Short mmCIF file of C-alpha atoms in Angstrom, two decimals:
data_model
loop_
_atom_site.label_atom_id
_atom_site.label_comp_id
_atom_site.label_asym_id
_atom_site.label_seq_id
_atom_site.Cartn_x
_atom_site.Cartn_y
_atom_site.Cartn_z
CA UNK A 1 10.32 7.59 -20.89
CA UNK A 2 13.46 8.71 -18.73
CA UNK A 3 15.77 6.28 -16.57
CA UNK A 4 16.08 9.55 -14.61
CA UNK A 5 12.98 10.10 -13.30
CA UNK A 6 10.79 9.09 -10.54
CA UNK A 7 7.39 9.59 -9.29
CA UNK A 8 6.31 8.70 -5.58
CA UNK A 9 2.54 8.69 -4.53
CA UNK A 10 2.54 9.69 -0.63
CA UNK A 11 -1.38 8.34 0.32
CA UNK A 12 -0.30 6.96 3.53
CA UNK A 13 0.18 9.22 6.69
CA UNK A 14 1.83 6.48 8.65
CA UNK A 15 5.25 7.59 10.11
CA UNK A 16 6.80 4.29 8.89
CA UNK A 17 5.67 4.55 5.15
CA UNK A 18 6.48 8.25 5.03
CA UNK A 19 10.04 6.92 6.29
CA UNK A 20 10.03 4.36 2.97
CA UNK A 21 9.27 7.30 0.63
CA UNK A 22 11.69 9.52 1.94
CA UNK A 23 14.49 6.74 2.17
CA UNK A 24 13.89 5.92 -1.76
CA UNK A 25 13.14 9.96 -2.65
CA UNK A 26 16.58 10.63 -1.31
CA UNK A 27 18.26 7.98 -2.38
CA UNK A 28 17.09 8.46 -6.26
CA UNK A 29 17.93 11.98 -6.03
CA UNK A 30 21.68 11.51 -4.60
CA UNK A 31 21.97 9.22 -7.99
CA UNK A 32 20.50 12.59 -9.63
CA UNK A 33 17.16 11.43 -10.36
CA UNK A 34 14.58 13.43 -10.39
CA UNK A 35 12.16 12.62 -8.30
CA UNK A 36 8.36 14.29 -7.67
CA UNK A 37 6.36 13.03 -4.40
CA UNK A 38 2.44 13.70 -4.36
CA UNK A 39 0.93 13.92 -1.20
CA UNK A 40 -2.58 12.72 -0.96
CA UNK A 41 -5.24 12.24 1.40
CA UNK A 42 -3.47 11.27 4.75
CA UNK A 43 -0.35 11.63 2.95
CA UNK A 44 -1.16 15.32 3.46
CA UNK A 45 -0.59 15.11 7.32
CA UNK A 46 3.44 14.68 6.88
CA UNK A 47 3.89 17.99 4.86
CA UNK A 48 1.30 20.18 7.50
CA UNK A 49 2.45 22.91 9.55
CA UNK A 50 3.49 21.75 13.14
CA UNK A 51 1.50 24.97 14.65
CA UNK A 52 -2.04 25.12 14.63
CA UNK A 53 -2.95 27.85 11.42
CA UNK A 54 -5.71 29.74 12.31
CA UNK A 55 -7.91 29.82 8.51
CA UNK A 56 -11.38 30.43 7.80
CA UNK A 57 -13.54 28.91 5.14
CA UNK A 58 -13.84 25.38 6.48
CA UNK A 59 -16.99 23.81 7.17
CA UNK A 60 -17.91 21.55 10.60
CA UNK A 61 -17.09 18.18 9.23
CA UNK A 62 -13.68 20.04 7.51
CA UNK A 63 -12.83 21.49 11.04
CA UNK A 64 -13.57 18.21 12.49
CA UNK A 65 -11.42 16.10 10.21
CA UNK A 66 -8.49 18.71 9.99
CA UNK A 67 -8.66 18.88 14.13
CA UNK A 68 -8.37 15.03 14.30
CA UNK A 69 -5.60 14.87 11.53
CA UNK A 70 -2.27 14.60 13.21
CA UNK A 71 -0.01 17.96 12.22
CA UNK A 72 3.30 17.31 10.67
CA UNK A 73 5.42 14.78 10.24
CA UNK A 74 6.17 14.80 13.86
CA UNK A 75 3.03 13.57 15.07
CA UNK A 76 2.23 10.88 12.71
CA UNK A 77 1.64 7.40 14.26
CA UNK A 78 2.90 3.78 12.69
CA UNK A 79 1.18 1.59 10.60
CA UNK A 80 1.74 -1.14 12.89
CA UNK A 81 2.41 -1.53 16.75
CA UNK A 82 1.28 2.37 16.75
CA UNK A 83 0.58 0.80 20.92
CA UNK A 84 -1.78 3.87 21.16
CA UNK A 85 0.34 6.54 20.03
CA UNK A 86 3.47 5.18 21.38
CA UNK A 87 4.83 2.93 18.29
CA UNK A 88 6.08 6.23 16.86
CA UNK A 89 8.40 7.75 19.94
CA UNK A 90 10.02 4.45 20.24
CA UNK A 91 10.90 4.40 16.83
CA UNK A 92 12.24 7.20 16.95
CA UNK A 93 14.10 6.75 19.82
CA UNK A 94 15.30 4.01 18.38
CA UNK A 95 16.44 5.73 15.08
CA UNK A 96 18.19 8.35 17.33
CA UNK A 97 20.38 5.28 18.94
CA UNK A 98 21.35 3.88 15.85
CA UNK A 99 21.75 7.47 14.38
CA UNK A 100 19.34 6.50 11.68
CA UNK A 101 18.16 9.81 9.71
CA UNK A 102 15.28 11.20 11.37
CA UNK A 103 12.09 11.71 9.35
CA UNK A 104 12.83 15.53 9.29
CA UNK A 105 16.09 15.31 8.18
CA UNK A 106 14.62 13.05 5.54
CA UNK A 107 12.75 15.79 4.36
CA UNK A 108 14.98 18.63 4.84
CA UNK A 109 17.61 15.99 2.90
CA UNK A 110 14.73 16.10 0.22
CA UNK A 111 13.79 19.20 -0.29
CA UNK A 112 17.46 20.32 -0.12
CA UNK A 113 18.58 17.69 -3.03
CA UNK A 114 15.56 19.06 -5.82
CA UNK A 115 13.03 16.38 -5.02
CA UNK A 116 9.41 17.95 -5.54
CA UNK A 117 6.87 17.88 -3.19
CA UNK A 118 3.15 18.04 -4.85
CA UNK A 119 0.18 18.22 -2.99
CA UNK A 120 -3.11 16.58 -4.45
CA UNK A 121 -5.54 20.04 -4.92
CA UNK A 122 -8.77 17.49 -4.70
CA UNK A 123 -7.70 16.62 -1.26
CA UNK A 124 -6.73 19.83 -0.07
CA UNK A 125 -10.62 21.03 -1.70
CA UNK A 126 -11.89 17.77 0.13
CA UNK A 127 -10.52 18.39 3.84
CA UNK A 128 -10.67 22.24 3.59
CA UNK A 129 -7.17 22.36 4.25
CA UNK A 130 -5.49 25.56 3.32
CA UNK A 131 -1.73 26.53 1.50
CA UNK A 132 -0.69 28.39 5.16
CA UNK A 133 -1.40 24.76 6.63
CA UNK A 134 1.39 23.21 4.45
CA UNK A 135 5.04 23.79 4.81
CA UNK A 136 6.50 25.91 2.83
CA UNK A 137 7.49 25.69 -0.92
CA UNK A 138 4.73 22.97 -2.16
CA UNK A 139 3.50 22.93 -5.24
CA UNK A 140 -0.13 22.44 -5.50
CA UNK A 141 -1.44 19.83 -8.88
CA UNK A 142 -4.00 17.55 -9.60
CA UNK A 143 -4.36 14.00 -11.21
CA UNK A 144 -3.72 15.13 -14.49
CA UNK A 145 -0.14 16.54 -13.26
CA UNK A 146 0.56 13.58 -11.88
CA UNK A 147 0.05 11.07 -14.64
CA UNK A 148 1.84 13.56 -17.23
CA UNK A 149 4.97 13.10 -14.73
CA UNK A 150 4.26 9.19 -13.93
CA UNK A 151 3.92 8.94 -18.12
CA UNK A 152 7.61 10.26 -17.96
CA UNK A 153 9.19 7.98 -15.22
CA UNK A 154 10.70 4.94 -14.97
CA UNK A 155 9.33 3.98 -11.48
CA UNK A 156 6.12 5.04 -10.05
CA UNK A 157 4.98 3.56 -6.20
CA UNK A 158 1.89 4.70 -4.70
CA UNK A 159 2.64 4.01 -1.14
CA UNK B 1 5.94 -0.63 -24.01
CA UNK B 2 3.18 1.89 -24.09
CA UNK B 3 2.54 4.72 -22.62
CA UNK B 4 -0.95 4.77 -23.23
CA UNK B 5 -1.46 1.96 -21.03
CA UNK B 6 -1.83 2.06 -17.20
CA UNK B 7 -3.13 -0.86 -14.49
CA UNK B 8 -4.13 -0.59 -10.80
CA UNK B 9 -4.40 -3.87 -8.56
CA UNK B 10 -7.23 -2.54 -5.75
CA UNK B 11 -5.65 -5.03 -3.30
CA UNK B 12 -7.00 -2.97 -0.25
CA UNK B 13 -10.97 -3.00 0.29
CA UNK B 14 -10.95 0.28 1.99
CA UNK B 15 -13.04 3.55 0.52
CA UNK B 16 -10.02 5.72 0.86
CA UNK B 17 -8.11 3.77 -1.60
CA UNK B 18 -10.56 2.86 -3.46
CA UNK B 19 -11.22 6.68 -3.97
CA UNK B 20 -7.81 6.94 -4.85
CA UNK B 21 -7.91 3.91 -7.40
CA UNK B 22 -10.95 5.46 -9.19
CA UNK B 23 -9.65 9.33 -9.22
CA UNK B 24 -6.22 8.00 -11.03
CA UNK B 25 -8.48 5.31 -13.24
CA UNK B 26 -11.08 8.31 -14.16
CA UNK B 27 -7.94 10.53 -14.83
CA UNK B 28 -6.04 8.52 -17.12
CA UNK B 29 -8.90 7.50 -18.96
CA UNK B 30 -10.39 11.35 -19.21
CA UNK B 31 -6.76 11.72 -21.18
CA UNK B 32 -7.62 8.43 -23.32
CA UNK B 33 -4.98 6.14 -21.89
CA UNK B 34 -6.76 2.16 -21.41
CA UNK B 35 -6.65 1.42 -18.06
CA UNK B 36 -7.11 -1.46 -16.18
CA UNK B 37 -7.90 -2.04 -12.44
CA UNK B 38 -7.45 -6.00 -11.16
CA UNK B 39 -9.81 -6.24 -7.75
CA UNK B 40 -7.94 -8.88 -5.72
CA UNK B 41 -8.62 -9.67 -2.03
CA UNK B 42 -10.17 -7.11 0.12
CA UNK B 43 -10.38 -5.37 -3.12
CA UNK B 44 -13.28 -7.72 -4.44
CA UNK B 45 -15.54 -5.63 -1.49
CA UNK B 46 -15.43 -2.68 -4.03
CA UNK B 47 -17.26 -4.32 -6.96
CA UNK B 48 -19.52 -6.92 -4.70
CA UNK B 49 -23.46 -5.98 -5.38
CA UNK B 50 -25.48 -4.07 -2.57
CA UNK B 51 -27.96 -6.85 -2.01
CA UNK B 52 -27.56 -10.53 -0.76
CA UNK B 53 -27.59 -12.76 -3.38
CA UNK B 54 -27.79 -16.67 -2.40
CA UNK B 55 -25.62 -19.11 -4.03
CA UNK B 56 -25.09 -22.50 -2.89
CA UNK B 57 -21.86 -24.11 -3.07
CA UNK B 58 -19.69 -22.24 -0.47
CA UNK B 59 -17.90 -23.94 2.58
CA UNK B 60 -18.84 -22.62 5.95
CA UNK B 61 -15.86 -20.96 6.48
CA UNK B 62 -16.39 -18.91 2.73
CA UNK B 63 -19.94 -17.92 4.17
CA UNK B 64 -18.39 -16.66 7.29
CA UNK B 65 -15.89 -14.44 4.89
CA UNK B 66 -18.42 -13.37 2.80
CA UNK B 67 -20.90 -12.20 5.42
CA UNK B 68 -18.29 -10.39 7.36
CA UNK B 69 -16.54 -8.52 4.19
CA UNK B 70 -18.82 -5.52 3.41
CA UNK B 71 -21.50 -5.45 0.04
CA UNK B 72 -20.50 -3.12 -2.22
CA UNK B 73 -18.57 0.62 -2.43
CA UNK B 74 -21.43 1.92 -0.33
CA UNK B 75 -20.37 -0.25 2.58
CA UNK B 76 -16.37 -0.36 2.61
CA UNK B 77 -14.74 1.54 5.49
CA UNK B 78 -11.46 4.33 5.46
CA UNK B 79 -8.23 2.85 5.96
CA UNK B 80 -7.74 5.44 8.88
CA UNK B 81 -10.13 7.36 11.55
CA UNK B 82 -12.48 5.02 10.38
CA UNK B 83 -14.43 5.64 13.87
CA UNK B 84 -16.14 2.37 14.33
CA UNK B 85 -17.74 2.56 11.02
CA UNK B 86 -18.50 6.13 11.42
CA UNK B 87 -15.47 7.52 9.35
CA UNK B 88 -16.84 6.57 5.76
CA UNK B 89 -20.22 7.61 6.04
CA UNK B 90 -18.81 11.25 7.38
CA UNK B 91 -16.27 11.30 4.28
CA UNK B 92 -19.07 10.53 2.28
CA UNK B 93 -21.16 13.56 4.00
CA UNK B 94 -17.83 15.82 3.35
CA UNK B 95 -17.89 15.16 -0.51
CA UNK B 96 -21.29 15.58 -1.06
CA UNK B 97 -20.98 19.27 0.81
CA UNK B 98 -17.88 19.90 -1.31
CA UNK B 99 -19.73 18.32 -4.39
CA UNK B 100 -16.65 15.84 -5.18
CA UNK B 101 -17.96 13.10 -6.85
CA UNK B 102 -18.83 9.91 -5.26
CA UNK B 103 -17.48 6.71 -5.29
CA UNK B 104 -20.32 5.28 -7.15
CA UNK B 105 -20.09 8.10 -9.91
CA UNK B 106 -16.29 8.00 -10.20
CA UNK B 107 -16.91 3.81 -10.51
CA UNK B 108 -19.97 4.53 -12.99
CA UNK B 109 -17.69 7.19 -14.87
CA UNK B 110 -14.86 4.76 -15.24
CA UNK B 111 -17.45 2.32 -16.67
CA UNK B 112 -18.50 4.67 -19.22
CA UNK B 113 -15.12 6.01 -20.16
CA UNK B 114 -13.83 1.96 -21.05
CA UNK B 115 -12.22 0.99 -17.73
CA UNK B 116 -11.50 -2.85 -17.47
CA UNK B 117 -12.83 -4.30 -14.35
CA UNK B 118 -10.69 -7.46 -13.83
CA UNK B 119 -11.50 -9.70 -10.80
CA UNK B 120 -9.17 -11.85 -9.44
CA UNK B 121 -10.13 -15.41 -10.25
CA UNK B 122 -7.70 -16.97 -7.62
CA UNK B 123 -9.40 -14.87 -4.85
CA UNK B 124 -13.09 -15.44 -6.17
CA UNK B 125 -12.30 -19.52 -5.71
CA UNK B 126 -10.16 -18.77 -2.58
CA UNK B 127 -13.29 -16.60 -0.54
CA UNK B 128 -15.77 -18.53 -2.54
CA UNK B 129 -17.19 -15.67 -4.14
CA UNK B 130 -19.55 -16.53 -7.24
CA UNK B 131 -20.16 -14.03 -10.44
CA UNK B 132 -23.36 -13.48 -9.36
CA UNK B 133 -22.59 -12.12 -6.38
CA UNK B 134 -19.94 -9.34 -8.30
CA UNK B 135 -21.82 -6.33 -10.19
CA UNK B 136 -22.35 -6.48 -13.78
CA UNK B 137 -19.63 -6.47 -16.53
CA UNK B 138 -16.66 -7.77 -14.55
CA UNK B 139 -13.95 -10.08 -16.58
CA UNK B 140 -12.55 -12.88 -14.22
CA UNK B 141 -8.96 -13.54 -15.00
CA UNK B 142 -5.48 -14.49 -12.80
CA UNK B 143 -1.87 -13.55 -12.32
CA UNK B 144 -0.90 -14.06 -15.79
CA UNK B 145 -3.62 -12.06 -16.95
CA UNK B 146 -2.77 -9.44 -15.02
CA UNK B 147 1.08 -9.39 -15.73
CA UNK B 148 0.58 -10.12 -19.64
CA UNK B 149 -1.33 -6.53 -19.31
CA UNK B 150 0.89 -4.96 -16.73
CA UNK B 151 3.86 -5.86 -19.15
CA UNK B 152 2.40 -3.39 -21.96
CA UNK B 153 1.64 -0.77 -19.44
CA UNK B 154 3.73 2.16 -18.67
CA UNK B 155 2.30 2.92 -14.76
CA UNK B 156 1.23 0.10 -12.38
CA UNK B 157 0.59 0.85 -9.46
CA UNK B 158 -0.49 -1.76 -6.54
CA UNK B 159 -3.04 0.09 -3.62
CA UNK C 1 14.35 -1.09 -19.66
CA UNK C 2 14.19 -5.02 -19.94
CA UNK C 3 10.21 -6.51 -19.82
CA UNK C 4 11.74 -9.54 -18.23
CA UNK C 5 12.13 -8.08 -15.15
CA UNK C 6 10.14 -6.85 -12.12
CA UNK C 7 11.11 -5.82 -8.41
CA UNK C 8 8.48 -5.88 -5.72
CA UNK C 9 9.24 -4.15 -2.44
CA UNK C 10 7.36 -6.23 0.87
CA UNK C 11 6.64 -3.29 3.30
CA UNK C 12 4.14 -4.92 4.84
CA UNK C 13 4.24 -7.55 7.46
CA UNK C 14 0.57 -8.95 7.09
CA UNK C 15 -0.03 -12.20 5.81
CA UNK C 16 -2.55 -11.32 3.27
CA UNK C 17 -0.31 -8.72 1.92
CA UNK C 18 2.67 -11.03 1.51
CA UNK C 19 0.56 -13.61 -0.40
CA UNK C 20 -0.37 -11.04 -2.77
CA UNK C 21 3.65 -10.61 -3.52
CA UNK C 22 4.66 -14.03 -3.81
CA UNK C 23 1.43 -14.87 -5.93
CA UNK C 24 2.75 -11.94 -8.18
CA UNK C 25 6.39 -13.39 -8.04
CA UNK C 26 5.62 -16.79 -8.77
CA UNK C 27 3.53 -15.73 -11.60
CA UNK C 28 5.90 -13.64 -13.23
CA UNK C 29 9.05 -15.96 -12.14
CA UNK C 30 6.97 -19.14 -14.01
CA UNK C 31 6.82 -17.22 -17.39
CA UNK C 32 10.56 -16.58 -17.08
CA UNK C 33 11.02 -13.35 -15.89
CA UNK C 34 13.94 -12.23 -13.46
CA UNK C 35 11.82 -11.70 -10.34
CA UNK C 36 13.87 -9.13 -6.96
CA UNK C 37 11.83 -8.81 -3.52
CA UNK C 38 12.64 -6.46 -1.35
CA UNK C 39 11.76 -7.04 2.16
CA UNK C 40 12.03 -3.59 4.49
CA UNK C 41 10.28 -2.58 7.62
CA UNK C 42 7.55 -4.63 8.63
CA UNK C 43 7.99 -6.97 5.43
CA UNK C 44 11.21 -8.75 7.76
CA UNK C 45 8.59 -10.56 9.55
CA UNK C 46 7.95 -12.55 6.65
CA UNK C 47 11.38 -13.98 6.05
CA UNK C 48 12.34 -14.14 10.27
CA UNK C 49 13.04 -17.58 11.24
CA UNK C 50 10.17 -19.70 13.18
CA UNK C 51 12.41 -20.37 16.41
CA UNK C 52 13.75 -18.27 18.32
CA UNK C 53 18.02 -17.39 17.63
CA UNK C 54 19.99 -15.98 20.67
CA UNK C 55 22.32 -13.17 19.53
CA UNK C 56 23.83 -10.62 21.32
CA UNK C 57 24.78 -6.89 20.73
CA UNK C 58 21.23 -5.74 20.35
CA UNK C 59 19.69 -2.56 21.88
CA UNK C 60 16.72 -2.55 24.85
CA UNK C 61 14.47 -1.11 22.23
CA UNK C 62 15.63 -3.58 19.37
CA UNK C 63 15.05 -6.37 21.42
CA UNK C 64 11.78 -5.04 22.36
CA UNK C 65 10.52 -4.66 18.95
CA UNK C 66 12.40 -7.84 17.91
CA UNK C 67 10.09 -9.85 20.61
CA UNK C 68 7.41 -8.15 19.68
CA UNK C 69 7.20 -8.46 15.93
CA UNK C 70 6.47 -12.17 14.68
CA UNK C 71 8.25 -14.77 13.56
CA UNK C 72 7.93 -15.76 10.17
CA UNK C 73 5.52 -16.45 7.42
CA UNK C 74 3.38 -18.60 10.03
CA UNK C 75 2.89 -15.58 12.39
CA UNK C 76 2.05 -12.81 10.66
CA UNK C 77 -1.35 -11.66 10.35
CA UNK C 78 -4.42 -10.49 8.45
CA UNK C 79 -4.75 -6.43 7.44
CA UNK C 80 -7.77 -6.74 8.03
CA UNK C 81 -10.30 -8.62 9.90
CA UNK C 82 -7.51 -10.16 11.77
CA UNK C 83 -10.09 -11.05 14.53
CA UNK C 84 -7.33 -10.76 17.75
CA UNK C 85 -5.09 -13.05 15.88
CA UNK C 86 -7.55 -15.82 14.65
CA UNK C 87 -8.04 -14.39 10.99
CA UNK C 88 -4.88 -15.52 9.52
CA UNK C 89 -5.52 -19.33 11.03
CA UNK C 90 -8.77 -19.27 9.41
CA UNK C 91 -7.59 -17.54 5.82
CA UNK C 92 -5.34 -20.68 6.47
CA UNK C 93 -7.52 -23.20 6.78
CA UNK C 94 -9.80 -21.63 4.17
CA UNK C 95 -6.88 -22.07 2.05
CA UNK C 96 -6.10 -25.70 3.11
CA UNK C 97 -9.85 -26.51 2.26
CA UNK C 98 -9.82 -24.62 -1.13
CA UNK C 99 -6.28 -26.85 -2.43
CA UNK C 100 -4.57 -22.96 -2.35
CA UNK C 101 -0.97 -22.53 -1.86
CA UNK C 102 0.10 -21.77 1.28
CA UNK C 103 2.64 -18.97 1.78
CA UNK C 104 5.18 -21.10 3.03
CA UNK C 105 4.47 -23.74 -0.37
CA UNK C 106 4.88 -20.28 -2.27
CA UNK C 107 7.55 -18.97 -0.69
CA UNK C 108 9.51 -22.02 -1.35
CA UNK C 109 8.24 -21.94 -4.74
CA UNK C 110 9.75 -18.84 -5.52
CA UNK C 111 12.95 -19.91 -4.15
CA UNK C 112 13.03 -22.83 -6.33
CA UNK C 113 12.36 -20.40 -9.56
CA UNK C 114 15.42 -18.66 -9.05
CA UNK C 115 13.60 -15.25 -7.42
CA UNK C 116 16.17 -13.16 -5.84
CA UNK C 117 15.15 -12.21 -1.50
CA UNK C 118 17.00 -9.44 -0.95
CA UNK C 119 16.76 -8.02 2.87
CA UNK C 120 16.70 -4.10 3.75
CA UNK C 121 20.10 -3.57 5.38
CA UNK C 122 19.04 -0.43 6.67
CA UNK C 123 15.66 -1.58 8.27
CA UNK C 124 18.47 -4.85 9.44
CA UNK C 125 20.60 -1.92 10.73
CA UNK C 126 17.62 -0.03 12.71
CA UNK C 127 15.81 -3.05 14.18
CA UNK C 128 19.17 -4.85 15.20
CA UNK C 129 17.97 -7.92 13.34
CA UNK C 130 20.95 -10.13 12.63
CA UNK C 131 21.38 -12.37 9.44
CA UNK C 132 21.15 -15.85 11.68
CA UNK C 133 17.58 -14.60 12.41
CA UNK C 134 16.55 -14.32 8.64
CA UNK C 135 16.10 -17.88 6.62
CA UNK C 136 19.04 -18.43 4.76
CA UNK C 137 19.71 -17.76 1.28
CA UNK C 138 18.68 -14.12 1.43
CA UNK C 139 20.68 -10.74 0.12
CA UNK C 140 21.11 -7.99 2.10
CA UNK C 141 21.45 -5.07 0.24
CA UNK C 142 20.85 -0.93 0.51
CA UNK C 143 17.98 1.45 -1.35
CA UNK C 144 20.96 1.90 -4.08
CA UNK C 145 20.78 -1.74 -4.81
CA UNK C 146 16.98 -1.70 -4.55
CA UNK C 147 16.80 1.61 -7.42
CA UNK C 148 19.72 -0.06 -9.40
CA UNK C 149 17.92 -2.86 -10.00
CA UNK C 150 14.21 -1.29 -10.07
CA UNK C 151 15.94 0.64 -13.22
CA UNK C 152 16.22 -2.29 -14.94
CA UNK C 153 12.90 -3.63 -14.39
CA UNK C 154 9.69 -2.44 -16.32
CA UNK C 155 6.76 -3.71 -13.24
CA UNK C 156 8.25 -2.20 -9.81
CA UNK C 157 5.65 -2.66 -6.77
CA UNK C 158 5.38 -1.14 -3.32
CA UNK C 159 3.29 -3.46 -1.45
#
């Protein structure tokens, strides 16, 4: 085991909890941790393409989920007082007041700083979703990748 | 300390994360790691039995609980775009066109490979619930249980 | 690594949720252990004074969520089947009925055994909450704090 690394779980696709990961990704990596976050299931909705990416292969229900899954991280509602959609534009109006780190930065922050960003392969096979539907530079593992890494770190979430 | 060890406390009663629970479970055990998953709360939905059982005993208000929490894995809803009811049974369509296992087989699977099921004893006597009502094998412990095994166990996780 | 200590991190806000956390913390805190919650986001609710304080220098938007989020440990409500409001009451009075703890009997509880409450400064910072509005006795402290101490600790939850 390692002091030095971390492991983050990313189920939720709640703008609020993807907030939480980010804000304790980024903060373990400016101590120089470092840190892996796995995307799964809804999880998968903050790391998809903003734009609509036109793939084939998917089935009905796949379409159907995939069209009803909000794209990006800029889309995704709250947890709680979502107020039909609006929960998440007030917050982040409100982050923009009190020049709070938007989610984006979060990630750019992230991404720029070494943190890893997996994405579960059973629940891309699940929801049909495709590699040109994810942002760019993912890395693409399963369970067994994650628990190898978890088996190394010192604090695991699943959020 | 070992990392052979791992525990998940299904907290949440929703097939989603209860999915999740059994796809990490499955996976540690596949690599022989003991796991064990405490059911607490919502959680106790999971590993209820299909059919009505009758027991005496419970206070109106722990019959009103129990007939309003769902029977059994078959019956639990998603977390999210749960559709009036009509998310789970879609997700369940989904994974049997994409032939990802089933709840049921991942719980039967985690059965077979040596999973503890732990239930909650402080929810069972808060909702009421009686043994007979959980499915077969369960061990009925508390919090001290729980941390005594989370204390020798190198990922815990809470979902 | 020290297996005397644990952190827990209260995300949520929902009543259920947060009995799950201090059940854990008691537990832990009664067989000696040095116990940290950290309360960010929605988890403030829980540890927001009952009445009402009157301070100034807060945002439209922060006072808007601030009015809108509840109250304290007596307010908050169920995850699920929160039944408009009336499923926390009756969890309540299930609880009353069944000799449980309350939240507010466990909350004081873990007070009394010594575990740290350490507020979010930067969910503080973004929701305008002020320290007169929290109960007294908490810690207000940054992610840093919150990965400093979860270093030390070998159970860390995200709840």
């Amino acid at each position: 085991m390692d002091t030095t690394k971390k492991t983050l779980i990313l189920f939720s696709g709640d703008f609020d909890k993807a907030m939480a990961a980010f804000i304790i990704a980024n903060g373990a990596a400016a101590s120089g941790d470092d840190v892996t976050i796995f995307f799964t299931f809804w999880g998968l909705n903050v790391v998809r393409k903003r734009e609509k990416v036109k793939v084939g292969g998917k089935s009905f229900l796949q379409n159907m989920f995939g069209s009803m899954m909000p794209r990006g991280h800029d889309r995704v509602g709250l947890s709680k007082m979502n107020f039909a959609g609006m929960g998440a534009p007030l917050m982040k109006k409100l982050m923009r007041q009190q020049n709070a780190m938007s989610l984006e930065a979060l990630i750019d922050s992230a991404r720029e700083q070494g943190v890893r960003f997996v994405v579960c392969t059973l629940s891309m096979d699940l929801l049909g979703f495709k590699k040109e539907e994810m942002l760019d530079g993912m890395e693409y593992e399963g369970v067994t990748s994650y628990l190898g890494t978890a088996d190394e770190a010192n604090i695991n979430l699943f959020i």
